[in-house]
Amino acid sequence: MDRDTIPPPAAPSSGPAGAGTPGGRTRTPWLTARPIERLCYATGAALVLSGLAHLLVFAVDGGPWDGPVSWRKPVTFGLSFGLTLIAVAWVTSYLRVGARSRAVLLLVFAADCVVEVAGITLQAWRRVPSHLNMETPFDTAVSMTLAVGGGVLVVVLSAFAAAAFRHRPDGPPGMAPALRSGFALLMIGLVSGAVMIARGVVLSRTGHPEAAYHSTAPLKPLHGVSLHAVLVLPVLARSLARTAWSDATRRRIVYAAAGAYTAAVLAAGVWAALTW
């Protein structure tokens, strides 16, 4: 064969294995996903739909948006858990972790997300608080199940965070700092959530249930903002990979975005400290 007819080598993939197709096109995550990832995507989508459905319930039924008993909780928790499950299933495909270990962790995480949203939704329909509710044996069981589920979330996500820092993640330029920053900020969200639960349980068990519900308010912005960095920053890095900018420019943008997101989390932390 003449040397001039030898085709050039294929360009390296900028994402998980199988993400590209001939001709430079990018296949959708669903088409390239493993079975466990498809399960997580489908489950996450169902949780998001549950949150949106309860937004319609709120629009019809009304009632307060704030407070321990409201339709806000199945709405926000359905959307948040659904998006987080989808995000974690996607971003962990860039981590250097064993396929079997990752599949087990994702399966546990997906099951826990379902349990959390189901418990919160059940209590909303029963018109009773879902968290910090020790009024009856059944309510106590639901509340403690949600608390234990929160602990499971911390363990699973901490394992993924450790993997992100143990070995440099794969992916396009900027994905590694995006993932590491996202998981680091996610840890802040998990810690703030654990503090809310612990403080609320102590107040509830010492005869101050009303104070228990109000005690979590200062930490909610910090908890909510920091949780979703693991979705926002990697999406930015993946979107930048579709541009014609240089690798150095993409990395600088990711670092700037991570800095801005960190500043927002710090601002929420200062507000929590001042209003605690």
GROMACS .gro file of C-alpha atoms in nm:
model
  276
    1MET     CA    1   0.000   0.000   0.000
    2ASP     CA    2   0.128   0.344  -0.086
    3ARG     CA    3   0.226   0.548   0.221
    4ASP     CA    4   0.002   0.837   0.115
    5THR     CA    5  -0.306   0.614   0.126
    6ILE     CA    6  -0.263   0.511   0.490
    7PRO     CA    7  -0.547   0.671   0.690
    8PRO     CA    8  -0.447   0.896   0.980
    9PRO     CA    9  -0.484   0.756   1.332
   10ALA     CA   10  -0.816   0.815   1.503
   11ALA     CA   11  -0.831   1.103   1.746
   12PRO     CA   12  -0.839   1.001   2.111
   13SER     CA   13  -1.175   1.000   2.282
   14SER     CA   14  -1.246   1.292   2.518
   15GLY     CA   15  -1.492   1.103   2.735
   16PRO     CA   16  -1.581   0.756   2.859
   17ALA     CA   17  -1.512   0.461   2.634
   18GLY     CA   18  -1.752   0.438   2.342
   19ALA     CA   19  -1.866   0.798   2.366
   20GLY     CA   20  -1.764   0.885   2.012
   21THR     CA   21  -1.881   0.767   1.672
   22PRO     CA   22  -1.723   0.785   1.326
   23GLY     CA   23  -1.743   1.124   1.164
   24GLY     CA   24  -1.688   1.318   1.485
   25ARG     CA   25  -2.041   1.277   1.613
   26THR     CA   26  -2.112   1.211   1.979
   27ARG     CA   27  -2.352   0.942   2.083
   28THR     CA   28  -2.596   1.006   2.364
   29PRO     CA   29  -2.511   0.881   2.716
   30TRP     CA   30  -2.810   0.644   2.700
   31LEU     CA   31  -2.676   0.462   2.392
   32THR     CA   32  -2.327   0.419   2.536
   33ALA     CA   33  -2.437   0.351   2.896
   34ARG     CA   34  -2.383   0.026   3.082
   35PRO     CA   35  -2.690  -0.147   3.231
   36ILE     CA   36  -2.632  -0.001   3.580
   37GLU     CA   37  -2.602   0.346   3.431
   38ARG     CA   38  -2.925   0.305   3.236
   39LEU     CA   39  -3.096   0.191   3.554
   40CYS     CA   40  -2.972   0.503   3.733
   41TYR     CA   41  -3.073   0.733   3.447
   42ALA     CA   42  -3.423   0.582   3.433
   43THR     CA   43  -3.464   0.592   3.811
   44GLY     CA   44  -3.338   0.949   3.827
   45ALA     CA   45  -3.581   1.052   3.554
   46ALA     CA   46  -3.867   0.889   3.747
   47LEU     CA   47  -3.772   1.082   4.061
   48VAL     CA   48  -3.759   1.408   3.865
   49LEU     CA   49  -4.103   1.334   3.719
   50SER     CA   50  -4.230   1.265   4.071
   51GLY     CA   51  -4.107   1.605   4.182
   52LEU     CA   52  -4.272   1.777   3.886
   53ALA     CA   53  -4.596   1.587   3.946
   54HIS     CA   54  -4.607   1.710   4.305
   55LEU     CA   55  -4.551   2.062   4.181
   56LEU     CA   56  -4.881   2.021   3.998
   57VAL     CA   57  -5.035   1.878   4.316
   58PHE     CA   58  -4.924   2.190   4.499
   59ALA     CA   59  -5.070   2.411   4.228
   60VAL     CA   60  -5.408   2.236   4.266
   61ASP     CA   61  -5.415   2.165   4.639
   62GLY     CA   62  -5.236   2.475   4.761
   63GLY     CA   63  -5.119   2.505   5.117
   64PRO     CA   64  -4.795   2.650   5.255
   65TRP     CA   65  -4.476   2.619   5.056
   66ASP     CA   66  -4.252   2.645   5.361
   67GLY     CA   67  -4.267   2.451   5.684
   68PRO     CA   68  -4.230   2.086   5.787
   69VAL     CA   69  -4.560   1.986   5.624
   70SER     CA   70  -4.589   2.109   5.266
   71TRP     CA   71  -4.576   1.990   4.908
   72ARG     CA   72  -4.239   2.162   4.876
   73LYS     CA   73  -4.056   1.862   5.016
   74PRO     CA   74  -4.164   1.596   4.762
   75VAL     CA   75  -4.108   1.854   4.488
   76THR     CA   76  -3.759   1.965   4.587
   77PHE     CA   77  -3.640   1.623   4.705
   78GLY     CA   78  -3.770   1.449   4.394
   79LEU     CA   79  -3.596   1.697   4.165
   80SER     CA   80  -3.277   1.711   4.370
   81PHE     CA   81  -3.235   1.337   4.422
   82GLY     CA   82  -3.328   1.262   4.062
   83LEU     CA   83  -3.077   1.507   3.917
   84THR     CA   84  -2.808   1.398   4.163
   85LEU     CA   85  -2.855   1.031   4.078
   86ILE     CA   86  -2.829   1.103   3.704
   87ALA     CA   87  -2.525   1.323   3.762
   88VAL     CA   88  -2.342   1.072   3.981
   89ALA     CA   89  -2.409   0.787   3.736
   90TRP     CA   90  -2.263   1.000   3.457
   91VAL     CA   91  -1.963   1.165   3.625
   92THR     CA   92  -1.840   0.844   3.789
   93SER     CA   93  -1.786   0.701   3.440
   94TYR     CA   94  -1.479   0.928   3.430
   95LEU     CA   95  -1.339   0.791   3.756
   96ARG     CA   96  -1.073   0.522   3.763
   97VAL     CA   97  -1.261   0.273   3.977
   98GLY     CA   98  -1.335  -0.095   3.922
   99ALA     CA   99  -1.644  -0.165   3.713
  100ARG     CA  100  -1.791  -0.408   3.968
  101SER     CA  101  -1.727  -0.178   4.265
  102ARG     CA  102  -1.879   0.116   4.079
  103ALA     CA  103  -2.185  -0.088   3.981
  104VAL     CA  104  -2.245  -0.195   4.342
  105LEU     CA  105  -2.204   0.160   4.473
  106LEU     CA  106  -2.438   0.299   4.208
  107LEU     CA  107  -2.700   0.033   4.280
  108VAL     CA  108  -2.690   0.114   4.653
  109PHE     CA  109  -2.704   0.485   4.577
  110ALA     CA  110  -3.002   0.447   4.343
  111ALA     CA  111  -3.194   0.235   4.594
  112ASP     CA  112  -3.121   0.485   4.870
  113CYS     CA  113  -3.241   0.777   4.655
  114VAL     CA  114  -3.570   0.595   4.596
  115VAL     CA  115  -3.614   0.521   4.966
  116GLU     CA  116  -3.546   0.883   5.063
  117VAL     CA  117  -3.790   1.033   4.811
  118ALA     CA  118  -4.053   0.766   4.882
  119GLY     CA  119  -4.042   0.829   5.257
  120ILE     CA  120  -4.067   1.204   5.215
  121THR     CA  121  -4.349   1.173   4.963
  122LEU     CA  122  -4.542   0.927   5.180
  123GLN     CA  123  -4.532   1.162   5.477
  124ALA     CA  124  -4.637   1.457   5.264
  125TRP     CA  125  -4.950   1.269   5.157
  126ARG     CA  126  -5.012   1.175   5.522
  127ARG     CA  127  -4.985   1.545   5.608
  128VAL     CA  128  -4.717   1.489   5.872
  129PRO     CA  129  -4.348   1.592   5.885
  130SER     CA  130  -4.105   1.350   5.725
  131HIS     CA  131  -3.791   1.444   5.918
  132LEU     CA  132  -3.748   1.471   6.294
  133ASN     CA  133  -4.098   1.332   6.351
  134MET     CA  134  -4.118   1.108   6.659
  135GLU     CA  135  -4.491   1.143   6.726
  136THR     CA  136  -4.586   0.779   6.657
  137PRO     CA  137  -4.387   0.453   6.614
  138PHE     CA  138  -4.454   0.462   6.238
  139ASP     CA  139  -4.341   0.825   6.207
  140THR     CA  140  -4.031   0.746   6.410
  141ALA     CA  141  -3.952   0.452   6.182
  142VAL     CA  142  -3.983   0.671   5.871
  143SER     CA  143  -3.775   0.948   6.024
  144MET     CA  144  -3.498   0.713   6.134
  145THR     CA  145  -3.501   0.536   5.796
  146LEU     CA  146  -3.444   0.871   5.627
  147ALA     CA  147  -3.164   0.950   5.872
  148VAL     CA  148  -2.994   0.615   5.810
  149GLY     CA  149  -3.040   0.665   5.437
  150GLY     CA  150  -2.856   0.995   5.470
  151GLY     CA  151  -2.568   0.807   5.627
  152VAL     CA  152  -2.562   0.563   5.336
  153LEU     CA  153  -2.546   0.855   5.093
  154VAL     CA  154  -2.245   0.994   5.278
  155VAL     CA  155  -2.061   0.660   5.262
  156VAL     CA  156  -2.126   0.600   4.890
  157LEU     CA  157  -2.048   0.953   4.776
  158SER     CA  158  -1.738   0.967   4.996
  159ALA     CA  159  -1.611   0.652   4.824
  160PHE     CA  160  -1.655   0.816   4.483
  161ALA     CA  161  -1.492   1.137   4.606
  162ALA     CA  162  -1.194   0.940   4.734
  163ALA     CA  163  -1.159   0.773   4.394
  164ALA     CA  164  -1.163   1.114   4.223
  165PHE     CA  165  -0.868   1.232   4.432
  166ARG     CA  166  -0.680   0.900   4.443
  167HIS     CA  167  -0.638   0.879   4.066
  168ARG     CA  168  -0.669   1.161   3.815
  169PRO     CA  169  -1.010   1.127   3.642
  170ASP     CA  170  -1.031   1.075   3.267
  171GLY     CA  171  -1.216   1.301   3.027
  172PRO     CA  172  -1.167   1.618   2.824
  173PRO     CA  173  -0.947   1.908   2.940
  174GLY     CA  174  -1.087   2.055   3.258
  175MET     CA  175  -1.287   1.747   3.357
  176ALA     CA  176  -1.042   1.639   3.629
  177PRO     CA  177  -1.054   1.970   3.824
  178ALA     CA  178  -1.428   1.993   3.762
  179LEU     CA  179  -1.486   1.651   3.915
  180ARG     CA  180  -1.252   1.706   4.206
  181SER     CA  181  -1.399   2.048   4.285
  182GLY     CA  182  -1.751   1.913   4.246
  183PHE     CA  183  -1.694   1.622   4.481
  184ALA     CA  184  -1.515   1.843   4.735
  185LEU     CA  185  -1.809   2.084   4.744
  186LEU     CA  186  -2.049   1.791   4.753
  187MET     CA  187  -1.879   1.675   5.074
  188ILE     CA  188  -1.959   2.014   5.228
  189GLY     CA  189  -2.323   1.961   5.135
  190LEU     CA  190  -2.326   1.617   5.294
  191VAL     CA  191  -2.163   1.743   5.614
  192SER     CA  192  -2.414   2.030   5.642
  193GLY     CA  193  -2.698   1.782   5.590
  194ALA     CA  194  -2.560   1.556   5.863
  195VAL     CA  195  -2.534   1.853   6.100
  196MET     CA  196  -2.896   1.948   6.031
  197ILE     CA  197  -3.016   1.596   6.104
  198ALA     CA  198  -2.805   1.557   6.419
  199ARG     CA  199  -2.909   1.891   6.565
  200GLY     CA  200  -3.272   1.832   6.480
  201VAL     CA  201  -3.277   1.484   6.634
  202VAL     CA  202  -3.124   1.613   6.957
  203LEU     CA  203  -3.378   1.895   6.986
  204SER     CA  204  -3.667   1.666   6.895
  205ARG     CA  205  -3.571   1.400   7.150
  206THR     CA  206  -3.527   1.659   7.424
  207GLY     CA  207  -3.881   1.787   7.383
  208HIS     CA  208  -3.831   2.075   7.140
  209PRO     CA  209  -3.986   1.955   6.811
  210GLU     CA  210  -4.075   2.304   6.688
  211ALA     CA  211  -3.722   2.428   6.751
  212ALA     CA  212  -3.590   2.119   6.570
  213TYR     CA  213  -3.766   2.214   6.248
  214HIS     CA  214  -3.654   2.577   6.262
  215SER     CA  215  -3.295   2.488   6.353
  216THR     CA  216  -3.225   2.353   6.004
  217ALA     CA  217  -3.318   2.673   5.817
  218PRO     CA  218  -2.977   2.850   5.831
  219LEU     CA  219  -2.798   2.552   5.676
  220LYS     CA  220  -3.043   2.484   5.393
  221PRO     CA  221  -2.887   2.728   5.140
  222LEU     CA  222  -2.540   2.587   5.208
  223HIS     CA  223  -2.672   2.233   5.178
  224GLY     CA  224  -2.862   2.297   4.856
  225VAL     CA  225  -2.596   2.498   4.672
  226SER     CA  226  -2.302   2.269   4.748
  227LEU     CA  227  -2.482   1.946   4.656
  228HIS     CA  228  -2.510   2.021   4.286
  229ALA     CA  229  -2.155   2.133   4.210
  230VAL     CA  230  -2.080   1.776   4.103
  231LEU     CA  231  -2.331   1.822   3.819
  232VAL     CA  232  -2.275   2.185   3.720
  233LEU     CA  233  -1.895   2.184   3.691
  234PRO     CA  234  -1.857   1.857   3.493
  235VAL     CA  235  -2.136   1.965   3.256
  236LEU     CA  236  -1.942   2.285   3.196
  237ALA     CA  237  -1.620   2.090   3.127
  238ARG     CA  238  -1.800   1.855   2.886
  239SER     CA  239  -1.967   2.147   2.708
  240LEU     CA  240  -1.634   2.326   2.665
  241ALA     CA  241  -1.498   2.014   2.493
  242ARG     CA  242  -1.734   2.090   2.203
  243THR     CA  243  -1.577   2.432   2.145
  244ALA     CA  244  -1.275   2.524   1.931
  245TRP     CA  245  -1.096   2.685   2.225
  246SER     CA  246  -0.755   2.560   2.332
  247ASP     CA  247  -0.712   2.310   2.614
  248ALA     CA  248  -0.550   2.578   2.829
  249THR     CA  249  -0.846   2.813   2.780
  250ARG     CA  250  -1.094   2.539   2.872
  251ARG     CA  251  -0.903   2.461   3.189
  252ARG     CA  252  -0.890   2.827   3.288
  253ILE     CA  253  -1.267   2.859   3.244
  254VAL     CA  254  -1.326   2.549   3.458
  255TYR     CA  255  -1.094   2.679   3.730
  256ALA     CA  256  -1.271   3.017   3.723
  257ALA     CA  257  -1.613   2.850   3.746
  258ALA     CA  258  -1.494   2.629   4.032
  259GLY     CA  259  -1.366   2.938   4.212
  260ALA     CA  260  -1.695   3.121   4.163
  261TYR     CA  261  -1.893   2.818   4.283
  262THR     CA  262  -1.667   2.786   4.587
  263ALA     CA  263  -1.724   3.155   4.665
  264ALA     CA  264  -2.101   3.099   4.652
  265VAL     CA  265  -2.070   2.804   4.892
  266LEU     CA  266  -1.852   3.011   5.128
  267ALA     CA  267  -2.108   3.293   5.119
  268ALA     CA  268  -2.383   3.046   5.211
  269GLY     CA  269  -2.162   2.915   5.491
  270VAL     CA  270  -2.104   3.264   5.630
  271TRP     CA  271  -2.478   3.334   5.616
  272ALA     CA  272  -2.543   3.008   5.803
  273ALA     CA  273  -2.290   3.098   6.070
  274LEU     CA  274  -2.437   3.446   6.118
  275THR     CA  275  -2.798   3.323   6.141
  276TRP     CA  276  -2.741   2.997   6.334
   0.00000   0.00000   0.00000
